[in-house]
GROMACS .gro file of C-alpha atoms in nm:
model
  437
    1MET     CA    1  -4.819  -4.133   2.788
    2ASP     CA    2  -4.991  -3.954   3.086
    3CYS     CA    3  -5.298  -3.875   2.877
    4TRP     CA    4  -5.314  -4.253   2.782
    5MET     CA    5  -5.273  -4.378   3.142
    6LEU     CA    6  -5.556  -4.127   3.247
    7LEU     CA    7  -5.783  -4.254   2.965
    8VAL     CA    8  -5.717  -4.618   3.088
    9SER     CA    9  -5.789  -4.516   3.435
   10LEU     CA   10  -6.103  -4.347   3.340
   11GLY     CA   11  -6.227  -4.652   3.133
   12SER     CA   12  -6.196  -4.872   3.460
   13ARG     CA   13  -6.407  -4.628   3.623
   14MET     CA   14  -6.671  -4.570   3.356
   15THR     CA   15  -6.952  -4.634   3.599
   16LYS     CA   16  -6.852  -4.330   3.812
   17LEU     CA   17  -6.779  -4.084   3.546
   18SER     CA   18  -7.003  -3.934   3.274
   19ARG     CA   19  -6.921  -3.986   2.919
   20LEU     CA   20  -6.885  -3.598   2.894
   21SER     CA   21  -6.605  -3.595   3.144
   22ILE     CA   22  -6.403  -3.852   2.919
   23TYR     CA   23  -6.465  -3.633   2.604
   24ALA     CA   24  -6.340  -3.319   2.784
   25VAL     CA   25  -6.023  -3.513   2.892
   26ILE     CA   26  -5.945  -3.630   2.537
   27TYR     CA   27  -5.986  -3.277   2.399
   28LEU     CA   28  -5.734  -3.149   2.647
   29CYS     CA   29  -5.488  -3.411   2.555
   30LEU     CA   30  -5.519  -3.329   2.180
   31CYS     CA   31  -5.491  -2.957   2.240
   32LEU     CA   32  -5.161  -3.031   2.440
   33LEU     CA   33  -5.025  -3.259   2.161
   34ALA     CA   34  -5.114  -2.992   1.905
   35ASN     CA   35  -4.927  -2.718   2.083
   36VAL     CA   36  -4.611  -2.932   2.123
   37VAL     CA   37  -4.624  -3.003   1.717
   38LEU     CA   38  -4.661  -2.629   1.656
   39VAL     CA   39  -4.367  -2.541   1.874
   40MET     CA   40  -4.146  -2.794   1.714
   41VAL     CA   41  -4.251  -2.664   1.360
   42PHE     CA   42  -4.185  -2.303   1.463
   43VAL     CA   43  -3.823  -2.374   1.577
   44MET     CA   44  -3.731  -2.581   1.293
   45SER     CA   45  -3.858  -2.340   1.034
   46GLN     CA   46  -3.630  -2.071   1.177
   47ARG     CA   47  -3.355  -2.262   1.008
   48TRP     CA   48  -3.491  -2.266   0.646
   49GLY     CA   49  -3.816  -2.111   0.535
   50ASP     CA   50  -3.967  -2.138   0.208
   51SER     CA   51  -3.604  -2.215   0.087
   52THR     CA   52  -3.473  -1.905   0.216
   53PRO     CA   53  -3.170  -1.893   0.445
   54ALA     CA   54  -3.249  -1.749   0.795
   55ALA     CA   55  -3.074  -1.674   1.108
   56ALA     CA   56  -2.938  -1.923   1.336
   57PRO     CA   57  -3.107  -2.011   1.649
   58ARG     CA   58  -3.042  -1.782   1.927
   59GLY     CA   59  -2.850  -2.037   2.117
   60ASP     CA   60  -2.575  -2.078   1.850
   61ALA     CA   61  -2.322  -1.870   2.025
   62GLN     CA   62  -2.029  -2.054   1.892
   63GLY     CA   63  -2.155  -1.988   1.527
   64SER     CA   64  -2.191  -1.620   1.611
   65SER     CA   65  -1.841  -1.593   1.757
   66ARG     CA   66  -1.703  -1.757   1.452
   67GLY     CA   67  -1.882  -1.510   1.223
   68GLN     CA   68  -1.715  -1.222   1.414
   69ASP     CA   69  -1.374  -1.357   1.354
   70TRP     CA   70  -1.428  -1.440   0.986
   71ASP     CA   71  -1.258  -1.220   0.726
   72PRO     CA   72  -1.355  -1.235   0.359
   73ASN     CA   73  -0.994  -1.214   0.263
   74SER     CA   74  -0.870  -1.483   0.467
   75GLY     CA   75  -0.953  -1.773   0.212
   76ARG     CA   76  -1.160  -1.967   0.431
   77LEU     CA   77  -1.480  -2.059   0.246
   78LEU     CA   78  -1.820  -2.057   0.447
   79THR     CA   79  -2.018  -2.401   0.453
   80CYS     CA   80  -2.373  -2.518   0.486
   81LYS     CA   81  -2.349  -2.505   0.866
   82GLU     CA   82  -2.239  -2.136   0.854
   83ILE     CA   83  -2.501  -2.032   0.606
   84TYR     CA   84  -2.757  -2.068   0.863
   85THR     CA   85  -2.613  -1.810   1.076
   86ILE     CA   86  -2.650  -1.543   0.809
   87ARG     CA   87  -2.856  -1.259   0.946
   88ASN     CA   88  -3.061  -0.966   0.803
   89LEU     CA   89  -3.139  -1.145   0.471
   90THR     CA   90  -3.312  -0.919   0.214
   91VAL     CA   91  -3.392  -1.008  -0.121
   92ILE     CA   92  -3.188  -0.780  -0.381
   93GLY     CA   93  -3.259  -0.964  -0.719
   94SER     CA   94  -3.436  -1.252  -0.864
   95GLY     CA   95  -3.481  -1.413  -1.207
   96TRP     CA   96  -3.645  -1.727  -1.358
   97THR     CA   97  -3.390  -1.964  -1.171
   98LYS     CA   98  -3.218  -1.775  -0.888
   99THR     CA   99  -3.277  -1.540  -0.612
  100VAL     CA  100  -3.001  -1.336  -0.465
  101TYR     CA  101  -3.010  -1.204  -0.107
  102ARG     CA  102  -2.801  -0.966   0.086
  103GLY     CA  103  -2.700  -1.090   0.433
  104LEU     CA  104  -2.469  -1.003   0.731
  105TYR     CA  105  -2.227  -1.286   0.847
  106GLY     CA  106  -2.014  -1.160   1.160
  107ASN     CA  107  -1.914  -0.814   1.039
  108SER     CA  108  -1.928  -0.865   0.662
  109TRP     CA  109  -2.198  -0.803   0.416
  110LEU     CA  110  -2.229  -1.065   0.150
  111ALA     CA  111  -2.449  -1.188  -0.126
  112LEU     CA  112  -2.611  -1.532  -0.100
  113LYS     CA  113  -2.776  -1.684  -0.422
  114THR     CA  114  -2.996  -1.993  -0.417
  115VAL     CA  115  -3.282  -2.125  -0.631
  116HIS     CA  116  -3.587  -1.930  -0.676
  117SER     CA  117  -3.847  -2.178  -0.520
  118SER     CA  118  -4.127  -1.994  -0.685
  119GLY     CA  119  -3.977  -1.860  -1.006
  120HIS     CA  120  -4.061  -1.939  -1.363
  121ASP     CA  121  -3.810  -2.258  -1.404
  122MET     CA  122  -3.951  -2.416  -1.073
  123ALA     CA  123  -4.309  -2.334  -1.153
  124SER     CA  124  -4.318  -2.461  -1.499
  125CYS     CA  125  -4.118  -2.788  -1.431
  126GLN     CA  126  -4.354  -3.079  -1.450
  127GLU     CA  127  -4.158  -3.333  -1.269
  128GLU     CA  128  -4.087  -3.413  -0.907
  129THR     CA  129  -4.000  -3.103  -0.686
  130SER     CA  130  -3.670  -3.253  -0.609
  131ILE     CA  131  -3.578  -3.314  -0.979
  132CYS     CA  132  -3.691  -2.972  -1.074
  133TYR     CA  133  -3.488  -2.813  -0.781
  134HIS     CA  134  -3.174  -3.010  -0.893
  135ARG     CA  135  -3.210  -2.884  -1.245
  136CYS     CA  136  -3.224  -2.542  -1.130
  137ALA     CA  137  -2.936  -2.579  -0.870
  138SER     CA  138  -2.722  -2.724  -1.124
  139LYS     CA  139  -2.704  -2.378  -1.294
  140ILE     CA  140  -2.583  -2.232  -0.957
  141ILE     CA  141  -2.320  -2.518  -0.919
  142LYS     CA  142  -2.190  -2.461  -1.270
  143GLU     CA  143  -2.158  -2.087  -1.233
  144THR     CA  144  -1.969  -2.125  -0.907
  145ALA     CA  145  -1.725  -2.363  -1.061
  146LEU     CA  146  -1.688  -2.115  -1.342
  147LEU     CA  147  -1.639  -1.815  -1.106
  148ARG     CA  148  -1.360  -2.009  -0.917
  149GLU     CA  149  -1.190  -2.108  -1.241
  150LEU     CA  150  -1.186  -1.736  -1.355
  151ARG     CA  151  -1.048  -1.602  -1.034
  152HIS     CA  152  -0.942  -1.255  -1.085
  153PRO     CA  153  -0.959  -0.913  -0.926
  154ASN     CA  154  -1.232  -0.812  -1.171
  155VAL     CA  155  -1.435  -1.141  -1.119
  156LEU     CA  156  -1.672  -1.177  -0.832
  157LYS     CA  157  -1.499  -1.376  -0.549
  158VAL     CA  158  -1.682  -1.689  -0.418
  159LEU     CA  159  -1.666  -1.672  -0.044
  160GLY     CA  160  -1.862  -2.011   0.037
  161GLU     CA  161  -2.106  -2.283  -0.082
  162CYS     CA  162  -2.359  -2.517   0.033
  163LEU     CA  163  -2.392  -2.843  -0.173
  164PRO     CA  164  -2.576  -3.081   0.053
  165SER     CA  165  -2.581  -3.453   0.003
  166GLU     CA  166  -2.939  -3.498   0.055
  167ASP     CA  167  -3.234  -3.434  -0.194
  168TYR     CA  168  -3.426  -3.104  -0.176
  169SER     CA  169  -3.744  -3.082   0.013
  170PRO     CA  170  -3.940  -2.770   0.062
  171GLY     CA  171  -4.023  -2.849   0.427
  172PRO     CA  172  -4.055  -2.693   0.654
  173PRO     CA  173  -3.790  -2.714   0.737
  174ALA     CA  174  -3.646  -2.708   0.384
  175VAL     CA  175  -3.348  -2.950   0.336
  176GLY     CA  176  -3.102  -2.997   0.059
  177VAL     CA  177  -3.089  -2.640  -0.013
  178VAL     CA  178  -2.791  -2.531  -0.277
  179ALA     CA  179  -2.654  -2.198  -0.219
  180VAL     CA  180  -2.335  -1.994  -0.317
  181ILE     CA  181  -2.193  -1.690  -0.119
  182THR     CA  182  -2.004  -1.420  -0.301
  183GLU     CA  183  -1.899  -1.054  -0.239
  184LEU     CA  184  -2.174  -0.809  -0.226
  185GLY     CA  185  -2.182  -0.563  -0.494
  186HIS     CA  186  -2.416  -0.295  -0.620
  187PRO     CA  187  -2.580  -0.268  -0.990
  188VAL     CA  188  -2.398  -0.078  -1.244
  189ASP     CA  189  -2.608   0.256  -1.287
  190MET     CA  190  -2.520   0.426  -1.614
  191ILE     CA  191  -2.669   0.745  -1.502
  192GLU     CA  192  -2.432   0.748  -1.185
  193ILE     CA  193  -2.134   0.665  -1.413
  194LEU     CA  194  -2.197   0.940  -1.650
  195GLN     CA  195  -2.186   1.193  -1.344
  196MET     CA  196  -1.851   1.071  -1.234
  197ASP     CA  197  -1.546   1.282  -1.311
  198PHE     CA  198  -1.312   1.158  -1.583
  199GLU     CA  199  -1.063   0.981  -1.375
  200SER     CA  200  -1.350   0.766  -1.185
  201ARG     CA  201  -1.489   0.682  -1.533
  202LEU     CA  202  -1.130   0.600  -1.663
  203LYS     CA  203  -1.110   0.343  -1.367
  204ILE     CA  204  -1.420   0.172  -1.489
  205ALA     CA  205  -1.284   0.172  -1.832
  206TYR     CA  206  -0.948   0.031  -1.690
  207ASP     CA  207  -1.152  -0.249  -1.512
  208VAL     CA  208  -1.353  -0.324  -1.845
  209VAL     CA  209  -1.023  -0.387  -2.042
  210SER     CA  210  -0.890  -0.581  -1.759
  211ILE     CA  211  -1.191  -0.832  -1.801
  212LEU     CA  212  -1.149  -0.824  -2.165
  213GLN     CA  213  -0.783  -0.921  -2.138
  214HIS     CA  214  -0.871  -1.193  -1.885
  215LEU     CA  215  -1.143  -1.352  -2.095
  216ALA     CA  216  -0.901  -1.368  -2.396
  217HIS     CA  217  -0.636  -1.556  -2.192
  218SER     CA  218  -0.821  -1.725  -1.914
  219PRO     CA  219  -0.716  -2.048  -1.750
  220LEU     CA  220  -0.991  -2.202  -1.964
  221GLY     CA  221  -0.877  -2.061  -2.282
  222SER     CA  222  -1.060  -1.781  -2.509
  223LEU     CA  223  -1.406  -1.727  -2.357
  224LEU     CA  224  -1.690  -1.549  -2.531
  225MET     CA  225  -1.931  -1.337  -2.331
  226LYS     CA  226  -2.276  -1.354  -2.541
  227ASP     CA  227  -2.409  -1.086  -2.319
  228PHE     CA  228  -2.176  -0.789  -2.222
  229ARG     CA  229  -2.456  -0.556  -2.083
  230ARG     CA  230  -2.434  -0.371  -1.750
  231GLN     CA  231  -2.635  -0.643  -1.586
  232GLN     CA  232  -2.365  -0.884  -1.593
  233PHE     CA  233  -2.152  -0.683  -1.374
  234VAL     CA  234  -2.157  -0.528  -1.025
  235ILE     CA  235  -1.932  -0.258  -0.860
  236VAL     CA  236  -1.763  -0.370  -0.540
  237GLY     CA  237  -1.604  -0.079  -0.361
  238ASP     CA  238  -1.488   0.117  -0.664
  239THR     CA  239  -1.404  -0.195  -0.858
  240LEU     CA  240  -1.605  -0.321  -1.168
  241LYS     CA  241  -1.652  -0.699  -1.143
  242LEU     CA  242  -1.788  -0.980  -1.380
  243SER     CA  243  -2.059  -1.151  -1.175
  244ASP     CA  244  -2.304  -1.334  -1.405
  245VAL     CA  245  -2.114  -1.608  -1.609
  246ASP     CA  246  -2.434  -1.808  -1.725
  247ASP     CA  247  -2.371  -1.702  -2.094
  248ILE     CA  248  -1.987  -1.747  -2.120
  249VAL     CA  249  -1.890  -1.971  -2.413
  250LEU     CA  250  -1.567  -2.168  -2.405
  251GLY     CA  251  -1.333  -2.153  -2.711
  252ASP     CA  252  -1.357  -1.982  -3.040
  253PRO     CA  253  -1.625  -2.114  -3.292
  254LYS     CA  254  -1.527  -2.389  -3.520
  255CYS     CA  255  -1.491  -2.328  -3.898
  256ILE     CA  256  -1.420  -2.459  -4.247
  257SER     CA  257  -1.326  -2.139  -4.418
  258ASP     CA  258  -1.306  -1.757  -4.334
  259LYS     CA  259  -1.667  -1.726  -4.440
  260ASP     CA  260  -1.773  -1.902  -4.124
  261CYS     CA  261  -1.576  -1.653  -3.912
  262ILE     CA  262  -1.787  -1.328  -4.021
  263LEU     CA  263  -1.843  -1.089  -3.722
  264GLU     CA  264  -2.009  -0.753  -3.734
  265ALA     CA  265  -1.909  -0.728  -4.087
  266LYS     CA  266  -1.569  -0.807  -3.978
  267SER     CA  267  -1.398  -1.146  -4.065
  268VAL     CA  268  -1.143  -1.327  -3.871
  269PRO     CA  269  -0.934  -1.597  -4.006
  270CYS     CA  270  -1.015  -1.952  -3.993
  271ASP     CA  271  -0.704  -2.126  -3.861
  272ALA     CA  272  -0.687  -2.505  -3.819
  273GLY     CA  273  -1.075  -2.523  -3.798
  274THR     CA  274  -1.111  -2.244  -3.546
  275CYS     CA  275  -1.212  -1.870  -3.596
  276LYS     CA  276  -0.907  -1.736  -3.450
  277GLY     CA  277  -0.950  -1.424  -3.234
  278TYR     CA  278  -1.349  -1.443  -3.285
  279ASN     CA  279  -1.404  -1.423  -2.915
  280SER     CA  280  -1.151  -1.149  -2.845
  281LEU     CA  281  -1.288  -0.942  -3.114
  282SER     CA  282  -1.664  -0.990  -3.032
  283ASN     CA  283  -1.609  -0.910  -2.656
  284ALA     CA  284  -1.413  -0.599  -2.763
  285ILE     CA  285  -1.706  -0.473  -2.990
  286GLN     CA  286  -1.963  -0.543  -2.717
  287ALA     CA  287  -1.748  -0.369  -2.447
  288GLY     CA  288  -1.744  -0.056  -2.676
  289GLN     CA  289  -2.107  -0.068  -2.745
  290HIS     CA  290  -2.207  -0.098  -2.381
  291PHE     CA  291  -1.950   0.070  -2.177
  292MET     CA  292  -1.660   0.251  -2.345
  293ARG     CA  293  -1.848   0.477  -2.565
  294LEU     CA  294  -1.992   0.624  -2.238
  295LEU     CA  295  -1.684   0.615  -2.025
  296ILE     CA  296  -1.383   0.772  -2.202
  297PRO     CA  297  -1.479   1.047  -2.474
  298TYR     CA  298  -1.618   1.299  -2.224
  299GLY     CA  299  -1.453   1.509  -1.970
  300SER     CA  300  -1.090   1.419  -2.036
  301PRO     CA  301  -0.819   1.694  -2.054
  302LYS     CA  302  -0.847   1.847  -2.404
  303ALA     CA  303  -0.517   1.706  -2.513
  304LEU     CA  304  -0.667   1.349  -2.465
  305GLU     CA  305  -0.994   1.400  -2.624
  306ASN     CA  306  -0.877   1.288  -2.970
  307THR     CA  307  -0.713   0.979  -2.842
  308SER     CA  308  -1.006   0.878  -2.636
  309SER     CA  309  -1.244   0.928  -2.928
  310ASP     CA  310  -1.018   0.743  -3.154
  311ILE     CA  311  -1.010   0.441  -2.927
  312VAL     CA  312  -1.397   0.423  -2.899
  313ASN     CA  313  -1.443   0.463  -3.274
  314ARG     CA  314  -1.179   0.174  -3.360
  315LEU     CA  315  -1.361  -0.023  -3.092
  316LEU     CA  316  -1.714   0.009  -3.252
  317SER     CA  317  -1.597  -0.047  -3.598
  318GLY     CA  318  -1.437  -0.378  -3.494
  319ASN     CA  319  -1.078  -0.258  -3.564
  320LEU     CA  320  -0.940  -0.328  -3.194
  321TYR     CA  321  -0.916  -0.695  -3.037
  322SER     CA  322  -0.942  -0.729  -2.671
  323GLU     CA  323  -0.565  -0.737  -2.629
  324GLU     CA  324  -0.525  -0.406  -2.831
  325VAL     CA  325  -0.786  -0.214  -2.644
  326TYR     CA  326  -0.611  -0.318  -2.323
  327ALA     CA  327  -0.292  -0.183  -2.449
  328GLU     CA  328  -0.466   0.128  -2.556
  329ILE     CA  329  -0.642   0.212  -2.226
  330HIS     CA  330  -0.324   0.134  -2.049
  331ARG     CA  331  -0.138   0.385  -2.269
  332LEU     CA  332  -0.417   0.642  -2.207
  333VAL     CA  333  -0.396   0.605  -1.823
  334ARG     CA  334  -0.016   0.630  -1.838
  335ASN     CA  335  -0.047   0.965  -2.031
  336TYR     CA  336  -0.315   1.098  -1.793
  337SER     CA  337  -0.122   0.994  -1.494
  338SER     CA  338   0.222   1.145  -1.615
  339GLY     CA  339   0.069   1.472  -1.753
  340SER     CA  340   0.265   1.426  -2.073
  341TYR     CA  341  -0.029   1.587  -2.272
  342LEU     CA  342   0.056   1.939  -2.101
  343LYS     CA  343   0.203   2.187  -2.353
  344LYS     CA  344   0.515   2.398  -2.253
  345ALA     CA  345   0.306   2.707  -2.194
  346GLU     CA  346   0.064   2.553  -1.965
  347LYS     CA  347   0.375   2.403  -1.782
  348ASP     CA  348   0.519   2.750  -1.744
  349ILE     CA  349   0.212   2.906  -1.564
  350ILE     CA  350   0.365   2.763  -1.253
  351LYS     CA  351   0.625   3.052  -1.237
  352GLU     CA  352   0.334   3.282  -1.167
  353TYR     CA  353   0.283   3.109  -0.832
  354VAL     CA  354   0.477   3.133  -0.496
  355THR     CA  355   0.535   2.812  -0.298
  356TYR     CA  356   0.486   2.773   0.047
  357PRO     CA  357   0.601   2.420   0.185
  358GLY     CA  358   0.433   2.291   0.498
  359GLU     CA  359   0.152   2.546   0.500
  360THR     CA  360  -0.239   2.517   0.401
  361ILE     CA  361  -0.543   2.730   0.373
  362SER     CA  362  -0.856   2.648   0.588
  363ASP     CA  363  -1.096   2.881   0.414
  364GLY     CA  364  -1.164   3.006   0.063
  365ASP     CA  365  -1.372   2.720  -0.069
  366PHE     CA  366  -1.619   2.736  -0.364
  367SER     CA  367  -1.829   2.502  -0.561
  368CYS     CA  368  -1.700   2.306  -0.857
  369GLN     CA  369  -1.740   1.981  -1.030
  370LYS     CA  370  -1.589   1.762  -0.743
  371ILE     CA  371  -1.620   1.885  -0.366
  372ALA     CA  372  -1.477   1.699  -0.088
  373SER     CA  373  -1.450   1.789   0.265
  374TRP     CA  374  -1.157   1.992   0.202
  375GLY     CA  375  -1.322   2.188  -0.071
  376CYS     CA  376  -1.303   2.197  -0.457
  377ILE     CA  377  -1.051   1.923  -0.547
  378GLN     CA  378  -0.904   1.765  -0.869
  379SER     CA  379  -0.608   1.538  -0.927
  380VAL     CA  380  -0.305   1.670  -1.090
  381SER     CA  381   0.001   1.513  -1.245
  382SER     CA  382   0.227   1.784  -1.105
  383PRO     CA  383   0.224   2.137  -0.944
  384ALA     CA  384   0.260   2.267  -1.289
  385GLU     CA  385  -0.083   2.133  -1.384
  386GLY     CA  386  -0.236   2.240  -1.072
  387ALA     CA  387  -0.124   2.589  -1.140
  388TRP     CA  388  -0.258   2.558  -1.498
  389LEU     CA  389  -0.606   2.415  -1.360
  390CYS     CA  390  -0.620   2.697  -1.110
  391SER     CA  391  -0.567   2.970  -1.388
  392GLN     CA  392  -0.855   2.837  -1.582
  393ILE     CA  393  -1.083   2.884  -1.283
  394PRO     CA  394  -1.205   3.253  -1.238
  395ASN     CA  395  -1.236   3.220  -0.856
  396CYS     CA  396  -0.906   3.048  -0.795
  397VAL     CA  397  -0.630   3.242  -0.657
  398ALA     CA  398  -0.443   2.950  -0.484
  399PHE     CA  399  -0.438   2.571  -0.446
  400ILE     CA  400  -0.285   2.305  -0.210
  401LEU     CA  401  -0.115   1.990  -0.281
  402ILE     CA  402  -0.227   1.763  -0.012
  403ASP     CA  403  -0.091   1.416   0.113
  404GLN     CA  404  -0.353   1.211  -0.082
  405TRP     CA  405  -0.326   1.035  -0.437
  406SER     CA  406  -0.568   0.914  -0.681
  407TRP     CA  407  -0.577   0.536  -0.825
  408THR     CA  408  -0.367   0.673  -1.116
  409GLY     CA  409  -0.095   0.808  -0.888
  410ARG     CA  410  -0.188   1.164  -0.947
  411GLN     CA  411  -0.177   1.391  -0.627
  412ILE     CA  412  -0.495   1.554  -0.503
  413ALA     CA  413  -0.517   1.941  -0.538
  414VAL     CA  414  -0.750   2.169  -0.339
  415PHE     CA  415  -0.845   2.503  -0.501
  416LYS     CA  416  -0.903   2.816  -0.305
  417ALA     CA  417  -1.073   3.153  -0.382
  418SER     CA  418  -0.883   3.315  -0.103
  419TYR     CA  419  -0.599   3.269   0.143
  420LYS     CA  420  -0.673   3.452   0.463
  421SER     CA  421  -0.631   3.156   0.692
  422ILE     CA  422  -0.302   3.017   0.639
  423LYS     CA  423  -0.185   2.747   0.885
  424GLN     CA  424   0.081   2.504   0.922
  425ASN     CA  425   0.052   2.168   0.796
  426LYS     CA  426   0.388   1.971   0.722
  427GLU     CA  427   0.204   1.730   0.480
  428HIS     CA  428   0.066   2.014   0.250
  429THR     CA  429   0.211   2.259   0.007
  430LEU     CA  430   0.053   2.585  -0.072
  431TYR     CA  431   0.077   2.773  -0.406
  432ILE     CA  432  -0.051   3.121  -0.444
  433ARG     CA  433  -0.073   3.319  -0.747
  434ARG     CA  434   0.156   3.633  -0.756
  435GLY     CA  435  -0.015   3.970  -0.731
  436GLN     CA  436  -0.276   3.867  -0.490
  437GLY     CA  437  -0.198   4.132  -0.224
   0.00000   0.00000   0.00000
């Protein structure tokens, strides 16, 4: 308005000013207006840029304090308003339809999934942008609903979602952006898994069969995973979790006769118009192909090798349903935890060791398959198994049972090549082989 009044005033005095002066004033006013517009666009684009969640404005101290107090295990879901306060966003994966970001909300790292605005599905859509976006977003909405229905310790947890009422517009600022927030996991790396010790791989196998059991008896009924590859899973902490449910099919296939229910050269019965157990068997076969054959046949105690191999062979040949392999792996875990596989002669080796309760050793470390800050470690089912393992290691003359246990309930043993520095530790028990000086 100030510029406009100036121009009017100048118009009344046209005879006193040159035309060049008027042009200069107009130019200055336009520059001022352009700067104001640019500043407004910049500030607004900090909220959503190119459909990408961004950090909240610096003045949003209230949102920041809420983030500091938020606990992923509290059950309180994040909303559209809070999504804008997620910081340090980095793309960790993208496909034809979706992009996944890693971000920090308060003190918690999480994953945020939204429509890939420049992905294949958006780029190839010939309709209006909002319609194309809605079509892609519907897949995210469906996936979110399914993850919620399948809530389970081995299914990725939904931590929040944004389902705006307005239509999508790329902006800036973008509006109508659909997003879902979940736990943050890392991809399943089979090379990394193969380098794990047997007990760690057994934990992954335990998680796999827990997922199989859940799919077979989910709240939605029997479910089929058309794709059981490692890309459908992530590892959160030390737990394997199902993360991609796009290809899940509800219910066993329909049939007229048993001929309609053939799977991998196996046939399940056609019962009341449904291939009974088809999904359970199919999931089990795929789990054997993509996971179990790499998880349990290697590195187990020698007495469990035949059991482990038998489970895998029966899985791959289609002779175990999901419920059956679930029971088999649970039995394997119990045997491993209890040490029931140890022979009497192996158990008797403990007689060759002297026990020192409340004492430990600070030196005598040596290299072995599993090293921790205490030295060479291995879980054991009992002191007897610790003594037997120590007798199999040429350098080992002593071992300590410390106050830590593995996920199977086995106690952690630390093996030592000498026992010069014996110290007091009421939480430890020291075992030294007889005849060591």
